[in-house]
GROMACS .gro file of C-alpha atoms in nm:
model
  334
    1UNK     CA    1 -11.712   7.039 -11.712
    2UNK     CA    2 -11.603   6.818 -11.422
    3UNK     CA    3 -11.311   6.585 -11.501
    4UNK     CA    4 -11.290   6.289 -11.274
    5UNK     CA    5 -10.841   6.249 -11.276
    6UNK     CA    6 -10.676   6.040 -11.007
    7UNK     CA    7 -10.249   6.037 -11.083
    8UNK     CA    8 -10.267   5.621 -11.006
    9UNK     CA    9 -10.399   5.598 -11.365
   10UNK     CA   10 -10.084   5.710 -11.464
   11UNK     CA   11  -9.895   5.419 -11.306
   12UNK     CA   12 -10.060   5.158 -11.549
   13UNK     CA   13  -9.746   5.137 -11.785
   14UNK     CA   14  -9.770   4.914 -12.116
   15UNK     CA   15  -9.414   4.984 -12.231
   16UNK     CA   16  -9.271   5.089 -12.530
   17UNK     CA   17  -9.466   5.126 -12.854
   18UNK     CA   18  -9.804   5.081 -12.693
   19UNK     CA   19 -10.041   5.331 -12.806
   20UNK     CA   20 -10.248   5.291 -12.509
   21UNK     CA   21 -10.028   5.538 -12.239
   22UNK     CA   22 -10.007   5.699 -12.000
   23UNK     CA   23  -9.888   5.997 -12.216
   24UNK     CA   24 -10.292   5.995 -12.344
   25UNK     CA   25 -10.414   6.150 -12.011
   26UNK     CA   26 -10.084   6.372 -11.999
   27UNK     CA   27 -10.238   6.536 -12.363
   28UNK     CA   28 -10.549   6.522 -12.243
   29UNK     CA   29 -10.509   6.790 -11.918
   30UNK     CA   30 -10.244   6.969 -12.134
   31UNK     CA   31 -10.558   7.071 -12.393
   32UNK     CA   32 -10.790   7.146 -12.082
   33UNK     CA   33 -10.549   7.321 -11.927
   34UNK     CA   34 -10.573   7.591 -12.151
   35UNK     CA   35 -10.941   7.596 -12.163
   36UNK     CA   36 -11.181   7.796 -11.913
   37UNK     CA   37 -11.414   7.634 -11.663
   38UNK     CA   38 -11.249   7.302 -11.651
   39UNK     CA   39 -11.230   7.116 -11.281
   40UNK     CA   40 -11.074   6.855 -11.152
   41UNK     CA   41 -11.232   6.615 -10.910
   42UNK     CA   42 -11.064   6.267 -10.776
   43UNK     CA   43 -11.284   6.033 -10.655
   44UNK     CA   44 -11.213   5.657 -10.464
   45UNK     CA   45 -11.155   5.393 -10.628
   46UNK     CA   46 -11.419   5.111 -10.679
   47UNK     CA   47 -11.444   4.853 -10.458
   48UNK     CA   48 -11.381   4.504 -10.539
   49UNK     CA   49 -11.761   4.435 -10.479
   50UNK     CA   50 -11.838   4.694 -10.738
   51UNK     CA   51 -11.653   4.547 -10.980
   52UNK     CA   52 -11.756   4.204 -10.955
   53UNK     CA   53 -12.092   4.332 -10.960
   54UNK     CA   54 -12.037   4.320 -11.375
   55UNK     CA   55 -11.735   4.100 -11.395
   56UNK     CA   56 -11.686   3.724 -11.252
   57UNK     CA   57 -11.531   3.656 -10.893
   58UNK     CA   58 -11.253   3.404 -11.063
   59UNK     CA   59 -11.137   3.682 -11.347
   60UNK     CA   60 -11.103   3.957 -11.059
   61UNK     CA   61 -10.903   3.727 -10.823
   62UNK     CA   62 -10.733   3.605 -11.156
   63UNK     CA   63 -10.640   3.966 -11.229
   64UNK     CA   64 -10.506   4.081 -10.899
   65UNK     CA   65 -10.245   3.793 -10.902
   66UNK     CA   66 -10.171   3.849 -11.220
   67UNK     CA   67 -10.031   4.268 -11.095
   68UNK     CA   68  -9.944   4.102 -10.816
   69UNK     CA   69  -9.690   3.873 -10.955
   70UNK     CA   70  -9.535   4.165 -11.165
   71UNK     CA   71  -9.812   4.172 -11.469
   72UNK     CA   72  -9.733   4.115 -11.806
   73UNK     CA   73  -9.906   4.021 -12.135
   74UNK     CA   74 -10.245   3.903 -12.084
   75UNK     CA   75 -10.289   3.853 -12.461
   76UNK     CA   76 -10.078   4.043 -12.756
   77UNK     CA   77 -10.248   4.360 -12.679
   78UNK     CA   78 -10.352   4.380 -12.336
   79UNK     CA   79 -10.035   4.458 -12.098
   80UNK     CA   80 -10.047   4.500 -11.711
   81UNK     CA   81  -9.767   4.581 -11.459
   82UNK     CA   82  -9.758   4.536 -11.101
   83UNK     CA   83 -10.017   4.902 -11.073
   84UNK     CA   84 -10.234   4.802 -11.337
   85UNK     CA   85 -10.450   4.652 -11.046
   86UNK     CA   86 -10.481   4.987 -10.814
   87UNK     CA   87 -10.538   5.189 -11.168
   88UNK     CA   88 -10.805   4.994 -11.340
   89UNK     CA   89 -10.994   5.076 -10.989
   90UNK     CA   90 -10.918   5.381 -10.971
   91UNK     CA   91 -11.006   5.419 -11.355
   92UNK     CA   92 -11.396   5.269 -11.271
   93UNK     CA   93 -11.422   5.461 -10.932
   94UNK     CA   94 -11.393   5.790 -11.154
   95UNK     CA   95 -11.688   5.612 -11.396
   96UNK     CA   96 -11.906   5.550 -11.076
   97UNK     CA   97 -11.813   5.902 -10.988
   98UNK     CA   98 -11.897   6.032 -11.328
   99UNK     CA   99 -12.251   5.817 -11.328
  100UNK     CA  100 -12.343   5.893 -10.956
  101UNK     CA  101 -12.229   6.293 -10.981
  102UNK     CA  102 -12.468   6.324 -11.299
  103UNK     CA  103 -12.755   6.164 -11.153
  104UNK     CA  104 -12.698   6.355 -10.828
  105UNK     CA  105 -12.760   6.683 -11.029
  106UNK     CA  106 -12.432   6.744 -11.213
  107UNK     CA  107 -12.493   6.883 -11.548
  108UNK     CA  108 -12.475   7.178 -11.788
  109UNK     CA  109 -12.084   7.297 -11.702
  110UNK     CA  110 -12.104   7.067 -11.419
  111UNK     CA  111 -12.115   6.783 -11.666
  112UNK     CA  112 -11.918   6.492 -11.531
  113UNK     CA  113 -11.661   6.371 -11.781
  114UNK     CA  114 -11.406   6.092 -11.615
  115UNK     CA  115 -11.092   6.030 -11.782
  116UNK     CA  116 -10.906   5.728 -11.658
  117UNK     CA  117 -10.710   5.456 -11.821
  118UNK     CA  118 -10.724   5.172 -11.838
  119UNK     CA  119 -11.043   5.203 -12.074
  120UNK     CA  120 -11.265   4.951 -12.042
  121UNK     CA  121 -11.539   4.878 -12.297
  122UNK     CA  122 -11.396   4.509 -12.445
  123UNK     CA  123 -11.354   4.390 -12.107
  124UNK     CA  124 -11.614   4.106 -12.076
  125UNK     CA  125 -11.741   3.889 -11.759
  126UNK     CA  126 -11.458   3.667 -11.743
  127UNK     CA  127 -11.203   3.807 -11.937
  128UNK     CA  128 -10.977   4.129 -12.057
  129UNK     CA  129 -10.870   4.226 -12.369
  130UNK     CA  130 -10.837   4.522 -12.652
  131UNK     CA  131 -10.625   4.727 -12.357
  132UNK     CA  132 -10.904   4.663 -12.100
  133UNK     CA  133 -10.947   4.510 -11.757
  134UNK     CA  134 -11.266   4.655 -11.602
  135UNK     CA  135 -11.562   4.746 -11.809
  136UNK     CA  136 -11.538   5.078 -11.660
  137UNK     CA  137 -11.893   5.182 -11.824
  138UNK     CA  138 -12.085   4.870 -11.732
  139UNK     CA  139 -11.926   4.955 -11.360
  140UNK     CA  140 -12.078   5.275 -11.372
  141UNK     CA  141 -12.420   5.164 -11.525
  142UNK     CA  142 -12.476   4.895 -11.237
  143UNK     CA  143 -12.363   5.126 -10.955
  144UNK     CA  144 -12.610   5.375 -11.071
  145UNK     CA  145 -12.869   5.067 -11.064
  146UNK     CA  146 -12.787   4.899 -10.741
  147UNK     CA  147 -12.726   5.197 -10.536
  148UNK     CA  148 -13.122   5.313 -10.670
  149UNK     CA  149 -13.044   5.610 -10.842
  150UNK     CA  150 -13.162   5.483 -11.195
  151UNK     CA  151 -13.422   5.246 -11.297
  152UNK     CA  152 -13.286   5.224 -11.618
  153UNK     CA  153 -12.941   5.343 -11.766
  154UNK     CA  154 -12.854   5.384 -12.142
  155UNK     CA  155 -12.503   5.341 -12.269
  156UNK     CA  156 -12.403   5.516 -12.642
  157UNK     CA  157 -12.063   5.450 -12.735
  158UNK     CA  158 -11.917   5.639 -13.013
  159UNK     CA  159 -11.572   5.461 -12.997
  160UNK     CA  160 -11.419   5.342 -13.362
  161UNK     CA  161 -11.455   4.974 -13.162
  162UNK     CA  162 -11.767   4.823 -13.077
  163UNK     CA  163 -11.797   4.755 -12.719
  164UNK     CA  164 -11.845   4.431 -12.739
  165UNK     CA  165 -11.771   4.375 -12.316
  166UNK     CA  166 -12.025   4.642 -12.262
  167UNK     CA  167 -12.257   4.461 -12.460
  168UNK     CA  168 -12.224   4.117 -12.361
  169UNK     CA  169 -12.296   4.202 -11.998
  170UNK     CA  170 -12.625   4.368 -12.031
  171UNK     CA  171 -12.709   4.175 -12.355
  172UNK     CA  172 -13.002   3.972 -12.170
  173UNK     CA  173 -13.074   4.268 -11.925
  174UNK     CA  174 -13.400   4.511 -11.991
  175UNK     CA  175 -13.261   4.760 -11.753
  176UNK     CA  176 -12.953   4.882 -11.960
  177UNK     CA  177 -12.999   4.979 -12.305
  178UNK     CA  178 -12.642   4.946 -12.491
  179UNK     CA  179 -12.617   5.148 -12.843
  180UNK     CA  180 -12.276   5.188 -13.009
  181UNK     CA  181 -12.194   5.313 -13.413
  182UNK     CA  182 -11.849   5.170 -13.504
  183UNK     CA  183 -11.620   5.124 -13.832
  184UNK     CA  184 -11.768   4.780 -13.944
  185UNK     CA  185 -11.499   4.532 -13.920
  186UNK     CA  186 -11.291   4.671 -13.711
  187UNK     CA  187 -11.163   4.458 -13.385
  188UNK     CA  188 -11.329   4.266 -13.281
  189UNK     CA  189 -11.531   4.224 -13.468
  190UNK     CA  190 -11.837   4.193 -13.315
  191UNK     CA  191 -12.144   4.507 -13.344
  192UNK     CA  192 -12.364   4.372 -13.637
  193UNK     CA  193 -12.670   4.509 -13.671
  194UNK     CA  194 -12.864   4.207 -13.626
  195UNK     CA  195 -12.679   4.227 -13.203
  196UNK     CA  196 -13.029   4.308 -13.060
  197UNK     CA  197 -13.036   4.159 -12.746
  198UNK     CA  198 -13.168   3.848 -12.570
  199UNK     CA  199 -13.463   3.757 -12.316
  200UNK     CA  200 -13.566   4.063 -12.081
  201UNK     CA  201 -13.335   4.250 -12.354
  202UNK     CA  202 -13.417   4.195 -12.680
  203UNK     CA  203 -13.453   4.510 -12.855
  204UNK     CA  204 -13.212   4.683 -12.568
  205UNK     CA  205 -12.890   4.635 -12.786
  206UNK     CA  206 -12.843   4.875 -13.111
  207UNK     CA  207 -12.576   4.890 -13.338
  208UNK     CA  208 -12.442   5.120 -13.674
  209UNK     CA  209 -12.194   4.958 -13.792
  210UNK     CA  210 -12.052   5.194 -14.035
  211UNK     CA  211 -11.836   5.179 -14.370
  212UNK     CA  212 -11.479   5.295 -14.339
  213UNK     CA  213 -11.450   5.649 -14.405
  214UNK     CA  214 -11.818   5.748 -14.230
  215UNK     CA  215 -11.811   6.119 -14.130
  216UNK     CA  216 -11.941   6.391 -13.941
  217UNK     CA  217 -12.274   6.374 -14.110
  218UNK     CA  218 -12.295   5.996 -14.103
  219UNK     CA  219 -12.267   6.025 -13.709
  220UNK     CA  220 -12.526   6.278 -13.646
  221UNK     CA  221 -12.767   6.083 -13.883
  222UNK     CA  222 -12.718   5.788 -13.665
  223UNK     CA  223 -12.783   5.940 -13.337
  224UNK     CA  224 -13.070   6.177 -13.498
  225UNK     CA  225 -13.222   5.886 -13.706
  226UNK     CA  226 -13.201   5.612 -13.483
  227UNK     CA  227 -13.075   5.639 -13.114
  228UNK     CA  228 -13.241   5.958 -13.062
  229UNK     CA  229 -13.583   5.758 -13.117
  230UNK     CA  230 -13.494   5.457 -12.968
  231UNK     CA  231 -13.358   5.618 -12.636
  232UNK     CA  232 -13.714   5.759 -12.604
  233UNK     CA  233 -13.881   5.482 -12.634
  234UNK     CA  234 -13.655   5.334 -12.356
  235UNK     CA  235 -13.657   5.610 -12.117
  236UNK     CA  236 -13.351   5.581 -11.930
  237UNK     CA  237 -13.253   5.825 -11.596
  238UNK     CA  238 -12.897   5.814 -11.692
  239UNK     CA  239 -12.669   5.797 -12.042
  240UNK     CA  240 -12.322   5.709 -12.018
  241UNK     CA  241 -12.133   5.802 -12.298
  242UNK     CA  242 -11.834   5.589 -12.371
  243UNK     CA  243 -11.624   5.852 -12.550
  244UNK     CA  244 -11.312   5.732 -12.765
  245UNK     CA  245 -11.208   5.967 -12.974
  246UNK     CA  246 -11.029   5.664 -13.214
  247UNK     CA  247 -11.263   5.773 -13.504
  248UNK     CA  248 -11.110   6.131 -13.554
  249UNK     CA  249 -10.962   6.163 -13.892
  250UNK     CA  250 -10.674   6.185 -13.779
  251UNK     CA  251 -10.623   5.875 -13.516
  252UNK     CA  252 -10.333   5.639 -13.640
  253UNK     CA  253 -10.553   5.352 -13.573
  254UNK     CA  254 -10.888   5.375 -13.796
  255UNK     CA  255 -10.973   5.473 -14.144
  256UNK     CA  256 -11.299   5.695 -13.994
  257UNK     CA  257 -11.294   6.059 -14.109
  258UNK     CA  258 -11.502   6.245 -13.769
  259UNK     CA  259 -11.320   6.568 -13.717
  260UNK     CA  260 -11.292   6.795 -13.388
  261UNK     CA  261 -11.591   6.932 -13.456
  262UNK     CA  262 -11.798   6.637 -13.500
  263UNK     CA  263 -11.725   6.555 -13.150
  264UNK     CA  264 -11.856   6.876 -13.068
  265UNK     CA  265 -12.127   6.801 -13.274
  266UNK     CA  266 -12.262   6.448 -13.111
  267UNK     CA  267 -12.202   6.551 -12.784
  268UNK     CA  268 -12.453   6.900 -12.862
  269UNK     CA  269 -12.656   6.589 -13.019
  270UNK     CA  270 -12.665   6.386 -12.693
  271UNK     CA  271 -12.730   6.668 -12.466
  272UNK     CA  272 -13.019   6.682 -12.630
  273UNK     CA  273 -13.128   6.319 -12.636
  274UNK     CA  274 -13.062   6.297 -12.274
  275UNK     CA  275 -13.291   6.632 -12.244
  276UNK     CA  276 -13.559   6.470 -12.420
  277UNK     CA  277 -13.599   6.210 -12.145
  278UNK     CA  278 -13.466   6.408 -11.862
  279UNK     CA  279 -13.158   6.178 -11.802
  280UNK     CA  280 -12.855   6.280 -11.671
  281UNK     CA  281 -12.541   6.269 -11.829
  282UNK     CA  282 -12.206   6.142 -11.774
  283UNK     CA  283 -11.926   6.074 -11.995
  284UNK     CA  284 -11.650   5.791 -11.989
  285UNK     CA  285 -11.337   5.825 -12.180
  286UNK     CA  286 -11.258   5.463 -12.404
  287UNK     CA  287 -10.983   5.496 -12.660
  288UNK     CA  288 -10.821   5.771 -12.904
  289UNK     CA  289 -10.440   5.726 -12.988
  290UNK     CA  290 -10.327   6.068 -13.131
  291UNK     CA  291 -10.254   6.266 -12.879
  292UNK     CA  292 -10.309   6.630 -13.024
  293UNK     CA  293 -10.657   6.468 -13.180
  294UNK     CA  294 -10.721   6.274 -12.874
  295UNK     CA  295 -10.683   6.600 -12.632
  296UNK     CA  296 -10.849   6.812 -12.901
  297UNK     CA  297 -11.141   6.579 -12.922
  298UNK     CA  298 -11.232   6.567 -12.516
  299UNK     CA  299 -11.156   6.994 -12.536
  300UNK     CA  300 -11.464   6.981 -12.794
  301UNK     CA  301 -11.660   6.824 -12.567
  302UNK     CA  302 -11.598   7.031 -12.299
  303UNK     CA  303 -11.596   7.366 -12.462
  304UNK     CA  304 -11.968   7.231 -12.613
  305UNK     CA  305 -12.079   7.198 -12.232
  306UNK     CA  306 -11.898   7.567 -12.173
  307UNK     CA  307 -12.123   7.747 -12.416
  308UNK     CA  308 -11.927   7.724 -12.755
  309UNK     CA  309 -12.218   7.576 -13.033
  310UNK     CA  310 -12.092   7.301 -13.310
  311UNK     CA  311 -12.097   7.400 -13.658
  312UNK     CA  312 -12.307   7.213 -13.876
  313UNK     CA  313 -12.143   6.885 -14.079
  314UNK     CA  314 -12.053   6.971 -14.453
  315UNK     CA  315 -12.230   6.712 -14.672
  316UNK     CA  316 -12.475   6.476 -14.638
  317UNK     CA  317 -12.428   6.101 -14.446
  318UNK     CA  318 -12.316   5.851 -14.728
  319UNK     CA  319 -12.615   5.644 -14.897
  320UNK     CA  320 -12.476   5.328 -14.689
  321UNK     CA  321 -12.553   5.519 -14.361
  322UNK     CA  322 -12.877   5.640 -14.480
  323UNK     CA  323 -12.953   5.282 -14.561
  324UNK     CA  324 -12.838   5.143 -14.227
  325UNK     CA  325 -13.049   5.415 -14.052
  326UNK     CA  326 -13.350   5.307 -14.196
  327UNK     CA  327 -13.269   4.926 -14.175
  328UNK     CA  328 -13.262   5.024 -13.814
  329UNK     CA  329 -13.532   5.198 -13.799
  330UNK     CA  330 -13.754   4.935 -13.936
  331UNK     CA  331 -13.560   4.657 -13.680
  332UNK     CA  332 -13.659   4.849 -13.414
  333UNK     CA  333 -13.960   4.972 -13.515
  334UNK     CA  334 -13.889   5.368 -13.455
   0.00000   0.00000   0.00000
């Protein structure tokens, strides 16, 4: 794969006892590094128009004083210093790179995968929060859009958090088709199933929320027995994956049991749901706290891309996933 990295990202420091640090991309390119076939690509950094394409004028200009004045805590869990500004655009120029790389071609061991921090997926209009700034996805999606190279974009996001940000910007949008299975009740809260959309997007918004301790097998039946179908129907030239890796077993933060190899496992998934429409496919890295299951996670997805194939989940998905499936199912009509 191709790994979007720019070194400002690592400048974004949240202080002690954070688990969203720098130290997270540090694991990350100490996995890759001992894998085959991984590159390394920087890219700009967005432009302020880019990002205020998805996110209000006042929050952005809000924002940059805010770094400029030394940073801070914008709430409890969302913490800025005086580079957070130059690395949360530097963190969505890798996301337009990933997005605009993919639909120029990039795929197979080309795949674009860009792994910046700050994440970005609870970052809304107006506001951050849940360690974001900019919604580095929803950057991504509308550069893809405005610059003409997709029609329509599809976003899957298989962090343990919903996305709510990503969701509440394109929530009354046909054009961008936002799916994301989460641990149900989980900050913040938001991703019922009953989120469908609003206007020219009802029916463009999906969501699994799934029990605490949902699995390997509960993932793939979610992406097999609902996205897959509803990601046809919609027919998008792009899918962005917003990848946290917060649902591993293993992840101090979430009671979700996905191991290394499920990762491995939805991304072999995906490939194949973007195949089935002919999208491209780019990947956006969100959250994942343990660093060995963070870096192990994002090595699974690239060694999927270099060839290796995913072993099949033990057991079947639990009879609450099977019933959320086919709740789904019927909502959409799939």
């Amino acid at each position: 794969m191709q790994f979007g990295y720019n070194e400002v990202c690592l400048d974004h420091d949240t202080g002690e006892r954070h688990p969203e640090t720098a130290d997270r991309l540090r694991a990350i390119r100490r996995g890759l590094n001992k894998r085959h076939g991984v590159e390394y690509v920087d890219a700009p950094p967005a432009s302020r128009a880019a990002v205020e394409a998805v996110h209000d004028e006042g929050y952005v200009g809000e924002f940059e004083r805010f770094c400029a004045d030394g940073g801070g805590n914008w709430d409890p869990d969302t913490v800025a210093c005086g580079a957070t500004w130059d690395a949360a655009l530097a963190s969505a120029g890798l996301s337009q790179w990933a997005a605009t790389a993919a639909l120029e071609g990039a795929d197979g061991r080309k795949t674009p995968f860009a792994i910046g921090r700050p994440p970005g997926h609870h970052a809304v209009e107006e506001d951050a929060m849940g360690f974001c700034f900019f919604n580095n996805a929803a950057v991504a999606a509308q550069t893809a859009l405005d610059d003409d190279l997709a029609e329509r974009v599809a976003i899957f996001d298989w962090d343990v958090h919903h996305g709510n940000g990503t969701q509440d910007i394109f929530y009354d949008r046909g054009d961008v088709f936002y799916a994301s299975a989460h641990e149900d009740g989980l900050y913040p809260g938001t991703g019922a199933a009953d989120e469908t959309g609003e206007g020219d997007g009802d029916g463009t918004t999906l969501n699994a929320p799934l029990a605490a301790g949902a699995g390997d097998a509960d993932y793939a039946h979610v992406i097999e027995g609902a996205l897959a179908p509803a990601l046809d129907r919609f027919d998008p030239d792009l899918v962005i994956v917003s990848a946290g890796f917060d649902a591993h077993r293993h992840d101090p933060i979430s009671r979700m049991r996905v191991s290394s190899e499920g990762y491995a496992l939805m991304t072999d998934l995906l490939r194949d749901v973007a195949d089935a429409s002919d999208a491209a496919l780019a990947f956006v890295l969100e959250g994942g706290y343990g660093l060995d299951t963070l870096s192990e996670g994002v090595a699974m997805v690239h060694e999927t891309f270099d060839g290796r194939s995913p072993v099949a989940p033990d057991g079947e998905p639990d009879e609450a996933t099977i019933d959320l499936v086919e709740s789904l199912r019927t909502r959409f009509d799939l």
